[in-house]
PDB file of C-alpha atoms in Angstrom:
ATOM      1  CA  MET A 285     -18.925   8.816   4.975  1.00 87.00           C
ATOM      2  CA  THR A 286     -20.799  10.569   7.793  1.00 92.00           C
ATOM      3  CA  TRP A 287     -20.541   9.474  11.394  1.00 93.00           C
ATOM      4  CA  ASP A 288     -23.998   7.929  11.344  1.00 93.00           C
ATOM      5  CA  GLU A 289     -23.202   6.039   8.154  1.00 94.00           C
ATOM      6  CA  LEU A 290     -20.073   4.646   9.754  1.00 95.00           C
ATOM      7  CA  TYR A 291     -21.976   3.542  12.868  1.00 95.00           C
ATOM      8  CA  LEU A 292     -24.394   1.587  10.684  1.00 95.00           C
ATOM      9  CA  LEU A 293     -21.536   0.152   8.639  1.00 95.00           C
ATOM     10  CA  ALA A 294     -19.637  -1.040  11.696  1.00 95.00           C
ATOM     11  CA  GLU A 295     -22.785  -2.725  13.024  1.00 95.00           C
ATOM     12  CA  GLU A 296     -23.384  -4.413   9.670  1.00 94.00           C
ATOM     13  CA  THR A 297     -19.842  -5.684   9.096  1.00 94.00           C
ATOM     14  CA  LEU A 298     -18.409  -6.105  12.629  1.00 94.00           C
ATOM     15  CA  ASP A 299     -21.600  -6.418  14.698  1.00 93.00           C
ATOM     16  CA  TRP A 300     -20.568  -3.439  16.824  1.00 94.00           C
ATOM     17  CA  PRO A 301     -23.475  -1.390  18.207  1.00 94.00           C
ATOM     18  CA  LYS A 302     -23.368   2.375  17.804  1.00 93.00           C
ATOM     19  CA  ASP A 303     -22.189   3.066  21.406  1.00 92.00           C
ATOM     20  CA  LYS A 304     -19.313   0.636  21.045  1.00 93.00           C
ATOM     21  CA  THR A 305     -18.195   2.113  17.722  1.00 94.00           C
ATOM     22  CA  LYS A 306     -18.365   5.610  19.209  1.00 93.00           C
ATOM     23  CA  LEU A 307     -16.115   4.498  22.037  1.00 92.00           C
ATOM     24  CA  GLU A 308     -13.624   2.908  19.603  1.00 93.00           C
ATOM     25  CA  PHE A 309     -13.544   6.112  17.548  1.00 94.00           C
ATOM     26  CA  ALA A 310     -12.834   8.014  20.746  1.00 92.00           C
ATOM     27  CA  TYR A 311     -10.050   5.521  21.676  1.00 91.00           C
ATOM     28  CA  ALA A 312      -8.475   6.237  18.308  1.00 91.00           C
ATOM     29  CA  ALA A 313      -8.156   9.901  19.320  1.00 89.00           C
ATOM     30  CA  LYS A 314      -7.332   9.405  23.016  1.00 86.00           C
ATOM     31  CA  GLU A 315      -7.881   6.825  25.700  1.00 80.00           C
ATOM     32  CA  VAL A 316     -11.223   7.580  27.385  1.00 80.00           C
ATOM     33  CA  LYS A 317     -13.695   5.804  29.656  1.00 79.00           C
ATOM     34  CA  PHE A 318     -16.896   7.346  28.307  1.00 81.00           C
ATOM     35  CA  VAL A 319     -18.032   9.430  25.350  1.00 84.00           C
ATOM     36  CA  ASP A 320     -20.086  12.616  25.367  1.00 83.00           C
ATOM     37  CA  SER A 321     -20.813  15.363  22.850  1.00 81.00           C
ATOM     38  CA  SER A 322     -17.452  17.090  23.490  1.00 84.00           C
ATOM     39  CA  THR A 323     -15.277  13.956  23.225  1.00 88.00           C
ATOM     40  CA  LYS A 324     -12.861  14.032  20.313  1.00 91.00           C
ATOM     41  CA  LYS A 325     -13.280  11.139  17.877  1.00 91.00           C
ATOM     42  CA  LEU A 326     -11.490   9.882  14.780  1.00 92.00           C
ATOM     43  CA  LYS A 327     -13.049   7.852  11.991  1.00 93.00           C
ATOM     44  CA  LYS A 328     -10.472   5.186  12.684  1.00 94.00           C
ATOM     45  CA  ILE A 329     -10.145   1.936  14.632  1.00 94.00           C
ATOM     46  CA  LYS A 330      -7.080   0.903  16.593  1.00 94.00           C
ATOM     47  CA  PHE A 331      -5.419  -2.394  15.713  1.00 94.00           C
ATOM     48  CA  THR A 332      -5.532  -3.440  19.344  1.00 93.00           C
ATOM     49  CA  ALA A 333      -9.351  -3.320  19.265  1.00 93.00           C
ATOM     50  CA  LEU A 334      -9.499  -5.593  16.200  1.00 94.00           C
ATOM     51  CA  LYS A 335      -7.072  -8.027  17.865  1.00 93.00           C
ATOM     52  CA  LYS A 336      -8.997  -7.968  21.138  1.00 91.00           C
ATOM     53  CA  TYR A 337     -12.407  -8.776  19.655  1.00 92.00           C
ATOM     54  CA  PHE A 338     -11.478 -10.875  16.651  1.00 93.00           C
ATOM     55  CA  GLY A 339      -8.061 -12.372  17.361  1.00 91.00           C
ATOM     56  CA  ASP A 340      -6.999 -15.707  18.867  1.00 90.00           C
ATOM     57  CA  THR A 341      -9.985 -17.501  17.363  1.00 90.00           C
ATOM     58  CA  LYS A 342      -8.335 -20.916  17.399  1.00 89.00           C
ATOM     59  CA  GLU A 343      -7.635 -20.651  21.108  1.00 90.00           C
ATOM     60  CA  LYS A 344     -11.126 -19.371  21.851  1.00 89.00           C
ATOM     61  CA  ILE A 345     -12.717 -22.239  19.933  1.00 90.00           C
ATOM     62  CA  SER A 346     -10.588 -24.839  21.741  1.00 90.00           C
ATOM     63  CA  LYS A 347     -11.663 -23.366  25.090  1.00 88.00           C
ATOM     64  CA  GLY A 348     -15.325 -23.405  24.077  1.00 88.00           C
ATOM     65  CA  GLU A 349     -15.549 -19.610  24.241  1.00 86.00           C
ATOM     66  CA  MET A 350     -16.491 -19.284  20.535  1.00 86.00           C
ATOM     67  CA  VAL A 351     -18.496 -21.109  17.941  1.00 87.00           C
ATOM     68  CA  MET A 352     -17.234 -20.414  14.448  1.00 90.00           C
ATOM     69  CA  ASP A 353     -20.457 -20.339  12.439  1.00 90.00           C
ATOM     70  CA  GLU A 354     -20.845 -18.682   9.062  1.00 92.00           C
ATOM     71  CA  VAL A 355     -21.739 -15.236  10.447  1.00 92.00           C
ATOM     72  CA  THR A 356     -18.855 -15.232  12.920  1.00 92.00           C
ATOM     73  CA  ALA A 357     -16.407 -16.389  10.226  1.00 93.00           C
ATOM     74  CA  ARG A 358     -17.495 -13.537   7.944  1.00 94.00           C
ATOM     75  CA  ARG A 359     -17.091 -10.872  10.638  1.00 94.00           C
ATOM     76  CA  THR A 360     -13.708 -12.313  11.667  1.00 94.00           C
ATOM     77  CA  ALA A 361     -12.570 -12.295   8.031  1.00 94.00           C
ATOM     78  CA  THR A 362     -13.762  -8.709   7.667  1.00 95.00           C
ATOM     79  CA  ALA A 363     -11.774  -7.632  10.741  1.00 95.00           C
ATOM     80  CA  TYR A 364      -8.675  -9.487   9.447  1.00 95.00           C
ATOM     81  CA  LEU A 365      -8.887  -7.847   6.027  1.00 95.00           C
ATOM     82  CA  LEU A 366      -9.472  -4.412   7.622  1.00 95.00           C
ATOM     83  CA  TYR A 367      -6.372  -4.962   9.748  1.00 95.00           C
ATOM     84  CA  THR A 368      -4.369  -5.974   6.682  1.00 93.00           C
ATOM     85  CA  LEU A 369      -5.457  -2.910   4.699  1.00 92.00           C
ATOM     86  CA  GLY A 370      -4.449  -0.560   7.537  1.00 91.00           C
ATOM     87  CA  SER A 371      -1.225  -2.262   8.605  1.00 89.00           C
ATOM     88  CA  VAL A 372       0.257  -3.599   5.364  1.00 87.00           C
ATOM     89  CA  ILE A 373      -1.318  -2.176   2.163  1.00 88.00           C
ATOM     90  CA  PHE A 374      -2.353   1.359   3.191  1.00 89.00           C
ATOM     91  CA  PRO A 375      -0.632   2.152   6.537  1.00 87.00           C
ATOM     92  CA  ASP A 376      -0.833   5.681   7.806  1.00 80.00           C
ATOM     93  CA  ASN A 377       1.803   7.539   9.791  1.00 76.00           C
ATOM     94  CA  SER A 378       0.329   6.506  13.135  1.00 79.00           C
ATOM     95  CA  GLY A 379       1.179   2.834  12.641  1.00 81.00           C
ATOM     96  CA  ASN A 380      -1.596   1.650  14.984  1.00 90.00           C
ATOM     97  CA  LYS A 381      -4.891   2.679  13.373  1.00 92.00           C
ATOM     98  CA  VAL A 382      -6.957   1.929  10.263  1.00 93.00           C
ATOM     99  CA  ASN A 383      -9.468   4.122   8.484  1.00 93.00           C
ATOM    100  CA  ALA A 384     -12.956   2.830   9.345  1.00 94.00           C
ATOM    101  CA  GLN A 385     -14.246   3.945   5.963  1.00 92.00           C
ATOM    102  CA  TYR A 386     -12.401   0.974   4.398  1.00 93.00           C
ATOM    103  CA  LEU A 387     -15.237  -1.154   5.781  1.00 94.00           C
ATOM    104  CA  GLN A 388     -17.422  -0.112   2.851  1.00 93.00           C
ATOM    105  CA  LEU A 389     -15.094  -2.149   0.627  1.00 92.00           C
ATOM    106  CA  LEU A 390     -15.596  -5.210   2.817  1.00 93.00           C
ATOM    107  CA  ARG A 391     -19.414  -5.259   2.743  1.00 92.00           C
ATOM    108  CA  ASP A 392     -19.348  -7.951   0.054  1.00 91.00           C
ATOM    109  CA  LEU A 393     -16.415 -10.273   0.647  1.00 91.00           C
ATOM    110  CA  LYS A 394     -17.201 -12.145  -2.579  1.00 90.00           C
ATOM    111  CA  SER A 395     -16.283  -9.011  -4.541  1.00 90.00           C
ATOM    112  CA  PHE A 396     -13.224  -8.063  -2.480  1.00 88.00           C
ATOM    113  CA  HIS A 397     -10.772  -9.911  -4.772  1.00 89.00           C
ATOM    114  CA  LYS A 398     -12.131  -8.146  -7.879  1.00 90.00           C
ATOM    115  CA  TYR A 399     -10.828  -4.709  -6.907  1.00 90.00           C
ATOM    116  CA  SER A 400      -7.599  -3.428  -8.500  1.00 88.00           C
ATOM    117  CA  TRP A 401      -5.522  -3.491  -5.332  1.00 88.00           C
ATOM    118  CA  GLY A 402      -2.255  -3.301  -7.255  1.00 86.00           C
ATOM    119  CA  THR A 403      -3.262  -0.028  -8.856  1.00 88.00           C
ATOM    120  CA  ALA A 404      -4.370   1.398  -5.535  1.00 90.00           C
ATOM    121  CA  ALA A 405      -1.186   0.290  -3.754  1.00 88.00           C
ATOM    122  CA  LEU A 406       0.998   1.809  -6.502  1.00 87.00           C
ATOM    123  CA  SER A 407      -0.935   5.064  -6.367  1.00 89.00           C
ATOM    124  CA  PHE A 408      -0.748   5.155  -2.564  1.00 89.00           C
ATOM    125  CA  ILE A 409       3.023   4.576  -2.510  1.00 88.00           C
ATOM    126  CA  SER A 410       3.659   7.251  -5.152  1.00 87.00           C
ATOM    127  CA  GLU A 411       1.574   9.795  -3.261  1.00 87.00           C
ATOM    128  CA  LYS A 412       3.332   9.060   0.023  1.00 85.00           C
ATOM    129  CA  LEU A 413       6.766   9.288  -1.605  1.00 85.00           C
ATOM    130  CA  GLY A 414       5.807  12.693  -2.979  1.00 83.00           C
ATOM    131  CA  THR A 415       4.670  13.828   0.434  1.00 82.00           C
ATOM    132  CA  ALA A 416       7.833  12.477   2.125  1.00 81.00           C
ATOM    133  CA  SER A 417      10.046  14.415  -0.308  1.00 82.00           C
ATOM    134  CA  ARG A 418       8.793  17.726   1.013  1.00 82.00           C
ATOM    135  CA  LEU A 419      10.950  19.679   3.437  1.00 82.00           C
ATOM    136  CA  THR A 420       8.315  19.779   6.196  1.00 82.00           C
ATOM    137  CA  SER A 421       7.781  15.989   6.226  1.00 77.00           C
ATOM    138  CA  THR A 422       9.277  14.058   9.144  1.00 75.00           C
ATOM    139  CA  ASN A 423       7.799  10.570   8.593  1.00 74.00           C
ATOM    140  CA  ILE A 424       6.137   8.407   6.004  1.00 72.00           C
ATOM    141  CA  GLY A 425       3.428   5.799   5.742  1.00 69.00           C
ATOM    142  CA  ARG A 426       3.306   3.286   2.900  1.00 73.00           C
ATOM    143  CA  TYR A 427       3.653  -0.380   1.865  1.00 78.00           C
ATOM    144  CA  PHE A 428       7.418  -0.659   2.549  1.00 80.00           C
ATOM    145  CA  THR A 429       7.726  -4.329   1.513  1.00 81.00           C
ATOM    146  CA  MET A 430       6.458  -3.619  -1.974  1.00 82.00           C
ATOM    147  CA  LEU A 431       8.851  -0.665  -2.314  1.00 84.00           C
ATOM    148  CA  GLN A 432      11.790  -2.766  -1.040  1.00 83.00           C
ATOM    149  CA  VAL A 433      11.118  -5.600  -3.502  1.00 85.00           C
ATOM    150  CA  TRP A 434      10.813  -3.090  -6.354  1.00 85.00           C
ATOM    151  CA  ILE A 435      14.221  -1.665  -5.482  1.00 86.00           C
ATOM    152  CA  TYR A 436      15.776  -5.159  -5.189  1.00 86.00           C
ATOM    153  CA  ASP A 437      14.385  -6.154  -8.604  1.00 85.00           C
ATOM    154  CA  HIS A 438      15.615  -3.033 -10.394  1.00 87.00           C
ATOM    155  CA  PHE A 439      18.951  -2.275  -8.698  1.00 88.00           C
ATOM    156  CA  LEU A 440      20.764  -5.598  -8.511  1.00 85.00           C
ATOM    157  CA  GLU A 441      24.202  -3.975  -8.533  1.00 84.00           C
ATOM    158  CA  LEU A 442      23.544  -2.398  -5.140  1.00 83.00           C
ATOM    159  CA  LYS A 443      23.292  -5.910  -3.656  1.00 81.00           C
ATOM    160  CA  PHE A 444      20.832  -4.992  -0.956  1.00 80.00           C
ATOM    161  CA  SER A 445      19.741  -8.595  -0.479  1.00 82.00           C
ATOM    162  CA  LYS A 446      20.481 -12.115  -1.635  1.00 84.00           C
ATOM    163  CA  GLU A 447      18.055 -13.951  -3.919  1.00 84.00           C
ATOM    164  CA  ASP A 448      16.579 -17.175  -2.540  1.00 87.00           C
ATOM    165  CA  ASP A 449      17.675 -20.146  -4.677  1.00 87.00           C
ATOM    166  CA  LYS A 450      14.428 -21.962  -3.893  1.00 89.00           C
ATOM    167  CA  TRP A 451      12.210 -19.163  -5.194  1.00 88.00           C
ATOM    168  CA  VAL A 452      10.199 -19.771  -8.389  1.00 86.00           C
ATOM    169  CA  ASP A 453       8.092 -17.271 -10.326  1.00 78.00           C
ATOM    170  CA  THR A 454       4.854 -18.807  -9.051  1.00 84.00           C
ATOM    171  CA  PHE A 455       5.720 -17.732  -5.488  1.00 84.00           C
ATOM    172  CA  PRO A 456       4.922 -14.277  -4.118  1.00 81.00           C
ATOM    173  CA  THR A 457       7.425 -11.664  -5.340  1.00 80.00           C
ATOM    174  CA  SER A 458       8.286 -10.624  -1.792  1.00 79.00           C
ATOM    175  CA  GLY A 459       9.552 -14.141  -1.090  1.00 84.00           C
ATOM    176  CA  LYS A 460      12.244 -13.845  -3.750  1.00 86.00           C
ATOM    177  CA  TRP A 461      14.720 -12.109  -1.436  1.00 85.00           C
ATOM    178  CA  ILE A 462      16.319 -13.182   1.824  1.00 83.00           C
ATOM    179  CA  PHE A 463      16.156 -10.435   4.416  1.00 73.00           C
ATOM    180  CA  LYS A 464      19.195 -10.497   6.701  1.00 68.00           C
ATOM    181  CA  GLU A 465      21.370  -8.166   8.718  1.00 61.00           C
ATOM    182  CA  ASN A 466      18.509  -5.793   9.373  1.00 59.00           C
ATOM    183  CA  LYS A 467      19.946  -4.759  12.744  1.00 61.00           C
ATOM    184  CA  LYS A 468      23.248  -3.306  11.658  1.00 62.00           C
ATOM    185  CA  ARG A 469      24.504  -0.604  13.974  1.00 68.00           C
ATOM    186  CA  ASN A 470      26.777   1.302  11.631  1.00 74.00           C
ATOM    187  CA  LYS A 471      23.874   2.920   9.803  1.00 75.00           C
ATOM    188  CA  LYS A 472      25.730   6.144   9.150  1.00 80.00           C
ATOM    189  CA  GLU A 473      28.517   4.351   7.271  1.00 83.00           C
ATOM    190  CA  ILE A 474      25.955   2.276   5.331  1.00 80.00           C
ATOM    191  CA  LEU A 475      24.121   5.432   4.291  1.00 82.00           C
ATOM    192  CA  ILE A 476      27.329   7.098   3.043  1.00 88.00           C
ATOM    193  CA  ASP A 477      28.292   3.939   1.110  1.00 86.00           C
ATOM    194  CA  LEU A 478      24.841   3.741  -0.444  1.00 85.00           C
ATOM    195  CA  ARG A 479      24.937   7.375  -1.583  1.00 89.00           C
ATOM    196  CA  GLU A 480      28.311   6.773  -3.220  1.00 90.00           C
ATOM    197  CA  LYS A 481      26.940   3.713  -5.089  1.00 88.00           C
ATOM    198  CA  LEU A 482      23.967   5.682  -6.295  1.00 88.00           C
ATOM    199  CA  ASP A 483      26.206   8.520  -7.525  1.00 90.00           C
ATOM    200  CA  TYR A 484      28.227   6.128  -9.678  1.00 90.00           C
ATOM    201  CA  LEU A 485      25.300   3.991 -10.855  1.00 88.00           C
ATOM    202  CA  THR A 486      25.098   3.723 -14.652  1.00 87.00           C
ATOM    203  CA  VAL A 487      22.131   3.048 -16.895  1.00 81.00           C
ATOM    204  CA  GLU A 488      23.455  -0.440 -17.745  1.00 83.00           C
ATOM    205  CA  GLN A 489      23.299  -1.340 -14.020  1.00 86.00           C
ATOM    206  CA  VAL A 490      19.574  -0.672 -13.731  1.00 85.00           C
ATOM    207  CA  VAL A 491      17.134  -3.425 -14.657  1.00 82.00           C
ATOM    208  CA  PHE A 492      14.301  -1.576 -16.338  1.00 76.00           C
ATOM    209  CA  GLN A 493      12.457  -4.812 -17.240  1.00 72.00           C
ATOM    210  CA  PRO A 494      12.771  -7.205 -14.257  1.00 69.00           C
ATOM    211  CA  TYR A 495      10.131  -9.564 -15.700  1.00 64.00           C
ATOM    212  CA  LYS A 496      12.110 -10.277 -18.839  1.00 62.00           C
ATOM    213  CA  LYS A 497      13.464 -13.825 -18.774  1.00 57.00           C
ATOM    214  CA  ASP A 498      17.124 -14.749 -19.021  1.00 55.00           C
ATOM    215  CA  GLU A 499      18.643 -14.956 -22.483  1.00 53.00           C
ATOM    216  CA  GLU A 500      19.469 -18.625 -21.852  1.00 55.00           C
ATOM    217  CA  ASP A 501      15.749 -19.334 -21.514  1.00 53.00           C
ATOM    218  CA  ASP A 502      13.998 -20.684 -24.615  1.00 50.00           C
ATOM    219  CA  ASP A 503      11.067 -18.305 -24.076  1.00 54.00           C
ATOM    220  CA  VAL A 504      13.041 -15.062 -24.315  1.00 48.00           C
ATOM    221  CA  VAL A 505      10.870 -11.979 -24.440  1.00 51.00           C
ATOM    222  CA  GLU A 506      12.461  -9.353 -26.667  1.00 52.00           C
ATOM    223  CA  ASP A 507      12.187  -5.627 -25.907  1.00 52.00           C
ATOM    224  CA  GLU A 508       9.901  -4.986 -28.872  1.00 53.00           C
ATOM    225  CA  ASP A 509       7.492  -7.686 -27.626  1.00 54.00           C
ATOM    226  CA  MET A 510       7.241  -6.247 -24.140  1.00 55.00           C
ATOM    227  CA  PRO A 511       3.841  -4.614 -23.533  1.00 57.00           C
ATOM    228  CA  PHE A 512       3.908  -0.938 -22.654  1.00 60.00           C
ATOM    229  CA  GLY A 513       0.840   0.830 -21.383  1.00 64.00           C
ATOM    230  CA  MET A 514       0.341   4.325 -22.801  1.00 64.00           C
ATOM    231  CA  TYR A 515      -2.404   5.234 -20.389  1.00 74.00           C
ATOM    232  CA  TYR A 516      -2.031   8.660 -18.827  1.00 75.00           C
ATOM    233  CA  GLY A 517      -4.324  10.132 -16.253  1.00 82.00           C
ATOM    234  CA  PRO A 518      -5.271   9.542 -12.611  1.00 86.00           C
ATOM    235  CA  LEU A 519      -4.554   6.389 -10.653  1.00 88.00           C
ATOM    236  CA  PHE A 520      -6.838   6.189  -7.630  1.00 87.00           C
ATOM    237  CA  TYR A 521      -6.263   4.814  -4.155  1.00 86.00           C
ATOM    238  CA  LEU A 522      -8.763   4.759  -1.328  1.00 82.00           C
ATOM    239  CA  GLU A 523      -8.341   8.357  -0.236  1.00 81.00           C
ATOM    240  CA  GLY A 524      -7.127  10.180  -3.335  1.00 84.00           C
ATOM    241  CA  PHE A 525      -5.208   9.823  -6.580  1.00 86.00           C
ATOM    242  CA  ILE A 526      -1.910  10.534  -8.343  1.00 86.00           C
ATOM    243  CA  ALA A 527      -1.230  11.799 -11.851  1.00 84.00           C
ATOM    244  CA  LEU A 528       0.393   9.234 -14.150  1.00 81.00           C
ATOM    245  CA  ASP A 529       2.096  10.111 -17.451  1.00 76.00           C
ATOM    246  CA  PRO A 530       4.439   7.327 -18.678  1.00 74.00           C
ATOM    247  CA  CYS A 531       4.814   9.087 -22.032  1.00 72.00           C
ATOM    248  CA  ARG A 532       7.554  11.183 -20.411  1.00 71.00           C
ATOM    249  CA  VAL A 533       9.827   8.284 -19.514  1.00 71.00           C
ATOM    250  CA  VAL A 534       9.488   5.768 -22.346  1.00 73.00           C
ATOM    251  CA  ARG A 535      13.236   5.944 -23.118  1.00 71.00           C
ATOM    252  CA  GLN A 536      13.993   4.504 -19.704  1.00 67.00           C
ATOM    253  CA  TYR A 537      12.060   1.371 -20.693  1.00 64.00           C
ATOM    254  CA  GLY A 538      14.013   0.829 -23.890  1.00 66.00           C
ATOM    255  CA  PHE A 539      11.547   2.553 -26.224  1.00 71.00           C
ATOM    256  CA  ILE A 540      11.988   5.525 -28.542  1.00 74.00           C
ATOM    257  CA  GLN A 541      11.175   8.835 -26.836  1.00 73.00           C
ATOM    258  CA  THR A 542       8.930  10.856 -29.112  1.00 74.00           C
ATOM    259  CA  ILE A 543       8.257  14.586 -28.900  1.00 72.00           C
ATOM    260  CA  LEU A 544       5.578  15.195 -26.300  1.00 65.00           C
ATOM    261  CA  VAL A 545       2.394  16.974 -27.312  1.00 63.00           C
ATOM    262  CA  LEU A 546       1.661  18.719 -24.053  1.00 57.00           C
ATOM    263  CA  GLU A 547      -1.872  19.644 -25.021  1.00 56.00           C
ATOM    264  CA  GLU A 548      -2.723  15.962 -25.389  1.00 53.00           C
ATOM    265  CA  SER A 549      -1.014  14.841 -22.202  1.00 49.00           C
ATOM    266  CA  LYS A 550      -2.795  17.175 -19.862  1.00 53.00           C
ATOM    267  CA  PHE A 551      -5.874  16.197 -17.936  1.00 55.00           C
ATOM    268  CA  LYS A 552      -8.110  17.805 -15.405  1.00 57.00           C
ATOM    269  CA  LEU A 553     -10.109  16.396 -12.544  1.00 54.00           C
ATOM    270  CA  PHE A 554     -12.939  18.102 -10.736  1.00 54.00           C
ATOM    271  CA  PRO A 555     -13.575  16.087  -7.595  1.00 51.00           C
ATOM    272  CA  LYS A 556     -17.106  16.367  -6.298  1.00 54.00           C
ATOM    273  CA  GLY A 557     -17.805  16.493  -2.618  1.00 49.00           C
ATOM    274  CA  SER A 558     -14.220  16.857  -1.413  1.00 48.00           C
ATOM    275  CA  ASN A 559     -13.687  19.547   1.183  1.00 51.00           C
ATOM    276  CA  GLY A 560     -11.238  22.348   0.369  1.00 47.00           C
ATOM    277  CA  THR A 561     -10.599  21.179  -3.182  1.00 45.00           C
ATOM    278  CA  LYS A 562     -12.040  23.013  -6.167  1.00 44.00           C
ATOM    279  CA  SER A 563     -10.065  21.313  -8.917  1.00 40.00           C
ATOM    280  CA  THR A 564      -6.859  19.412  -9.510  1.00 41.00           C
ATOM    281  CA  LYS A 565      -4.729  19.895 -12.618  1.00 41.00           C
ATOM    282  CA  SER A 566      -1.612  17.939 -13.507  1.00 40.00           C
ATOM    283  CA  SER A 567       0.291  16.879 -16.571  1.00 35.00           C
TER     284      SER A 567
END
């Protein structure tokens, strides 16, 4: 989105006038007192600004400083969801800013729950992991809790965390594990021990289907009854996409690996309107 489009969007969703939004965009680049034509700006909003103007609503209402009418509630909810997107679901490497362009997804809060956030979060994590694996990378931004829980569900033998006895499958997945001892000081020894465990890890010690019920359960789901999506192609997140081709790893999920027909598994994308990108090809 252009700068002018973002100014209008911020006014519509957060009730911020253009001058205020300009100043917040300048704060995202560097602390300033005023904005002119030469001031550097980012199309991002700092978390501290969202907290300052939309936080502590309960306290403000009790003091008579705020009346929570329908319009105020909608703007406060928009700010909260924007904060959540930037700090939890799609965090960047800065750790203190959120992309202002996410506001276009919050225009209609009644449609917010209809978006495929799981697909976007998976795509975002995969892209960030690929970026972090490069030699020049020094940090990473992603939804760490989701990645942690995925590891805990699939690699039980590593015993990273203890399962909560009170957890049931209707609770959030992240609540299944008890997080303790996160301030251990002997991190070097822990890292060496973890690498040794990974080196000796066998296929039998990896849970490829964590959602399969226990054999003692009456409703056992057999391997052949487990659904397996054969979709291949792009998975999009809010700022890009990754290439997905599960046909290459079906054996890891307990299925028969067939001979790949590479001509059928290739796909091309020709993004329109993206700067510096003519085409993307992956298989």
